[in-house]
Amino acid sequence: MGFGMLNYSCRILRTGLYQHGDQSCTHKCTVCAKVFRHKSKLSRHLRAHTGEMPYQCGECGKRCTQLVNLKAHMRSHTGEKPHVCNNCLKGFSTAVEMNIHMRIHTGEKPYMCDKCGKQFRQQKCLKIHMKTHTGEKPYSCEDCGKQCSQLTALREHMRTHTGERPYRCAKCDKRFRQASTLRAHKRTHSDKILAVAV
């Protein structure tokens, strides 16, 4: 008998199981065709398609597809940040978060918009940006009906109704609705210092 591939069917996982002559096995997802060496890894992967989230946080009720994700989430409650950036010593609860942060130092922006060429450090930022091209505005204000492309933009807009100003200047106690407005305001303090020094 040769070392050709023999196709078996796995009824439980509804996936193709391929066994080679050297006894190594690969398990293939029928939804996205991704291949795994171990059946247990395929089982975990399938939760991404089925939406099954068997692991639940005892603190806040958040559900996760994998135990490793739940353990990483639990650090948001304990404050544990075992992954530390070598450049600025900022701590992170997961290695993934730290790797994304490292792009600030390296300047790497691996996600590029195929419409306008703008580049992003994170895939989620590219997805948000794409809504500027599609015109999609899935978030709407219950008070006035204004529609926003981003949830953060809706939250900022809601402050026009609530009057909430969560961003405070440490120098003069002036408060702002948006972090960007506070940053611009802080520059006025440094400009005043420069004017006095001249």
Tab-separated table of C-alpha atoms in Angstrom:
chain	number	residue	atom	x	y	z
A	1	MET	CA	0.000	0.000	0.000
A	2	GLY	CA	1.313	3.482	-0.948
A	3	PHE	CA	1.322	6.726	1.008
A	4	GLY	CA	-1.598	8.312	-0.856
A	5	MET	CA	-4.352	10.148	1.025
A	6	LEU	CA	-7.387	8.172	2.133
A	7	ASN	CA	-10.512	10.216	2.803
A	8	TYR	CA	-12.566	9.304	5.896
A	9	SER	CA	-15.681	11.029	7.160
A	10	CYS	CA	-16.044	12.278	10.715
A	11	ARG	CA	-19.773	12.440	11.485
A	12	ILE	CA	-19.380	14.180	14.857
A	13	LEU	CA	-17.397	17.139	13.525
A	14	ARG	CA	-18.897	17.038	10.025
A	15	THR	CA	-15.432	17.442	8.581
A	16	GLY	CA	-13.022	15.605	6.351
A	17	LEU	CA	-10.473	13.422	8.137
A	18	TYR	CA	-7.393	12.606	6.096
A	19	GLN	CA	-5.044	9.843	7.186
A	20	HIS	CA	-1.608	9.458	5.617
A	21	GLY	CA	0.569	6.369	5.526
A	22	ASP	CA	2.808	7.882	8.234
A	23	GLN	CA	-0.213	7.901	10.605
A	24	SER	CA	-0.348	11.727	10.841
A	25	CYS	CA	-3.865	13.117	10.652
A	26	THR	CA	-5.319	16.421	9.592
A	27	HIS	CA	-8.817	17.585	10.388
A	28	LYS	CA	-10.447	20.014	7.966
A	29	CYS	CA	-13.227	22.479	8.776
A	30	THR	CA	-15.991	22.237	6.180
A	31	VAL	CA	-17.065	25.838	6.830
A	32	CYS	CA	-13.794	27.657	6.050
A	33	ALA	CA	-11.448	24.814	4.932
A	34	LYS	CA	-8.902	25.537	7.681
A	35	VAL	CA	-6.900	22.398	8.538
A	36	PHE	CA	-5.851	21.211	12.013
A	37	ARG	CA	-3.506	18.433	13.084
A	38	HIS	CA	-5.520	17.633	16.233
A	39	LYS	CA	-9.251	16.967	16.474
A	40	SER	CA	-9.457	18.929	19.751
A	41	LYS	CA	-8.139	22.076	18.023
A	42	LEU	CA	-10.718	21.707	15.276
A	43	SER	CA	-13.442	21.319	17.923
A	44	ARG	CA	-12.358	24.611	19.529
A	45	HIS	CA	-12.168	26.288	16.120
A	46	LEU	CA	-15.711	25.211	15.216
A	47	ARG	CA	-17.047	27.332	18.088
A	48	ALA	CA	-16.145	30.395	16.029
A	49	HIS	CA	-18.702	29.238	13.444
A	50	THR	CA	-21.379	27.880	15.797
A	51	GLY	CA	-21.195	30.742	18.310
A	52	GLU	CA	-20.862	28.285	21.213
A	53	MET	CA	-19.242	29.932	24.258
A	54	PRO	CA	-18.960	27.322	27.025
A	55	TYR	CA	-16.636	29.286	29.350
A	56	GLN	CA	-18.201	31.997	31.525
A	57	CYS	CA	-16.600	34.610	33.789
A	58	GLY	CA	-17.838	34.346	37.374
A	59	GLU	CA	-17.278	38.091	37.923
A	60	CYS	CA	-19.152	39.717	35.032
A	61	GLY	CA	-20.812	36.899	33.071
A	62	LYS	CA	-18.785	37.401	29.864
A	63	ARG	CA	-18.640	34.203	27.827
A	64	CYS	CA	-15.656	32.872	25.833
A	65	THR	CA	-15.107	30.185	23.214
A	66	GLN	CA	-11.863	28.949	24.800
A	67	LEU	CA	-10.551	28.549	28.344
A	68	VAL	CA	-7.355	30.420	27.422
A	69	ASN	CA	-9.495	33.428	26.396
A	70	LEU	CA	-11.406	33.303	29.691
A	71	LYS	CA	-8.132	33.248	31.651
A	72	ALA	CA	-6.903	36.282	29.694
A	73	HIS	CA	-10.232	38.048	30.332
A	74	MET	CA	-10.005	37.331	34.074
A	75	ARG	CA	-6.889	39.524	34.170
A	76	SER	CA	-9.139	42.519	33.454
A	77	HIS	CA	-10.652	41.907	36.915
A	78	THR	CA	-7.419	41.100	38.753
A	79	GLY	CA	-5.382	43.837	37.055
A	80	GLU	CA	-2.614	41.356	36.267
A	81	LYS	CA	-0.491	42.460	33.280
A	82	PRO	CA	2.249	39.865	32.770
A	83	HIS	CA	3.254	41.006	29.262
A	84	VAL	CA	5.503	44.086	29.365
A	85	CYS	CA	6.709	46.210	26.434
A	86	ASN	CA	10.529	46.375	26.338
A	87	ASN	CA	10.444	49.903	24.882
A	88	CYS	CA	8.134	51.775	27.276
A	89	LEU	CA	7.466	49.217	30.066
A	90	LYS	CA	3.692	49.417	29.586
A	91	GLY	CA	1.970	46.226	30.797
A	92	PHE	CA	-0.671	44.156	28.993
A	93	SER	CA	-2.918	41.307	30.053
A	94	THR	CA	-2.337	39.330	26.831
A	95	ALA	CA	0.540	38.811	24.405
A	96	VAL	CA	-1.784	39.743	21.520
A	97	GLU	CA	-2.467	43.174	23.086
A	98	MET	CA	1.261	43.721	23.575
A	99	ASN	CA	2.068	42.740	19.979
A	100	ILE	CA	-0.513	45.229	18.686
A	101	HIS	CA	0.970	47.895	20.990
A	102	MET	CA	4.495	47.174	19.661
A	103	ARG	CA	3.359	48.505	16.269
A	104	ILE	CA	3.339	51.990	17.824
A	105	HIS	CA	7.102	51.659	18.294
A	106	THR	CA	7.841	49.912	14.995
A	107	GLY	CA	5.445	52.023	12.911
A	108	GLU	CA	4.048	48.836	11.365
A	109	LYS	CA	0.562	49.225	9.873
A	110	PRO	CA	-0.217	45.875	8.229
A	111	TYR	CA	-3.896	46.516	7.432
A	112	MET	CA	-4.493	48.643	4.324
A	113	CYS	CA	-7.736	49.982	2.863
A	114	ASP	CA	-8.074	48.779	-0.728
A	115	LYS	CA	-10.199	51.844	-1.564
A	116	CYS	CA	-7.928	54.710	-0.475
A	117	GLY	CA	-4.643	53.115	0.646
A	118	LYS	CA	-4.862	54.289	4.268
A	119	GLN	CA	-3.052	51.896	6.626
A	120	PHE	CA	-3.905	50.765	10.153
A	121	ARG	CA	-2.225	48.980	13.057
A	122	GLN	CA	-5.320	46.928	13.901
A	123	GLN	CA	-7.792	45.040	11.735
A	124	LYS	CA	-10.721	46.401	13.766
A	125	CYS	CA	-9.626	49.967	12.899
A	126	LEU	CA	-9.656	49.068	9.193
A	127	LYS	CA	-13.174	47.623	9.548
A	128	ILE	CA	-14.369	50.834	11.206
A	129	HIS	CA	-12.664	52.923	8.507
A	130	MET	CA	-14.347	50.928	5.701
A	131	LYS	CA	-17.701	52.308	6.864
A	132	THR	CA	-16.576	55.749	5.648
A	133	HIS	CA	-16.516	54.309	2.114
A	134	THR	CA	-19.716	52.260	2.339
A	135	GLY	CA	-21.668	54.988	4.160
A	136	GLU	CA	-22.872	52.392	6.664
A	137	LYS	CA	-24.124	53.991	9.906
A	138	PRO	CA	-25.526	51.190	12.063
A	139	TYR	CA	-25.638	53.152	15.350
A	140	SER	CA	-28.450	55.643	15.922
A	141	CYS	CA	-29.280	58.009	18.778
A	142	GLU	CA	-32.533	57.170	20.562
A	143	ASP	CA	-33.057	60.847	21.469
A	144	CYS	CA	-32.666	62.595	18.102
A	145	GLY	CA	-32.150	59.852	15.499
A	146	LYS	CA	-28.609	60.914	14.500
A	147	GLN	CA	-26.794	57.993	12.895
A	148	CYS	CA	-23.128	57.141	13.436
A	149	SER	CA	-20.730	54.728	11.772
A	150	GLN	CA	-18.944	53.954	15.061
A	151	LEU	CA	-20.226	53.113	18.532
A	152	THR	CA	-17.634	55.450	20.062
A	153	ALA	CA	-18.959	58.313	17.916
A	154	LEU	CA	-22.497	57.593	19.143
A	155	ARG	CA	-21.309	57.605	22.768
A	156	GLU	CA	-19.622	60.978	22.215
A	157	HIS	CA	-22.778	62.309	20.557
A	158	MET	CA	-24.954	61.115	23.469
A	159	ARG	CA	-23.016	63.488	25.724
A	160	THR	CA	-24.632	66.417	23.890
A	161	HIS	CA	-27.926	65.194	25.383
A	162	THR	CA	-26.684	64.142	28.832
A	163	GLY	CA	-24.272	67.041	29.329
A	164	GLU	CA	-21.621	64.570	30.505
A	165	ARG	CA	-18.035	65.872	30.274
A	166	PRO	CA	-15.801	63.018	31.463
A	167	TYR	CA	-12.442	64.465	30.358
A	168	ARG	CA	-10.934	66.950	32.853
A	169	CYS	CA	-7.882	69.165	32.507
A	170	ALA	CA	-5.579	68.624	35.499
A	171	LYS	CA	-4.231	72.197	35.264
A	172	CYS	CA	-7.455	74.240	35.242
A	173	ASP	CA	-10.276	71.739	35.973
A	174	LYS	CA	-12.067	72.572	32.702
A	175	ARG	CA	-14.089	69.575	31.456
A	176	PHE	CA	-14.684	68.239	27.942
A	177	ARG	CA	-16.948	65.767	26.145
A	178	GLN	CA	-14.175	64.347	23.948
A	179	ALA	CA	-10.606	63.262	24.677
A	180	SER	CA	-9.422	64.965	21.464
A	181	THR	CA	-10.826	68.311	22.653
A	182	LEU	CA	-9.012	67.912	25.980
A	183	ARG	CA	-5.744	67.171	24.145
A	184	ALA	CA	-6.155	70.335	22.043
A	185	HIS	CA	-6.953	72.319	25.208
A	186	LYS	CA	-3.817	71.036	26.977
A	187	ARG	CA	-1.721	72.509	24.166
A	188	THR	CA	-3.040	75.977	25.076
A	189	HIS	CA	-1.392	75.589	28.495
A	190	SER	CA	1.968	74.636	26.957
A	191	ASP	CA	1.640	77.559	24.477
A	192	LYS	CA	1.105	79.954	27.420
A	193	ILE	CA	4.232	78.606	29.121
A	194	LEU	CA	6.232	79.136	25.896
A	195	ALA	CA	4.859	82.690	25.543
A	196	VAL	CA	5.933	83.548	29.112
A	197	ALA	CA	9.394	82.051	28.575
A	198	VAL	CA	10.064	84.182	25.466
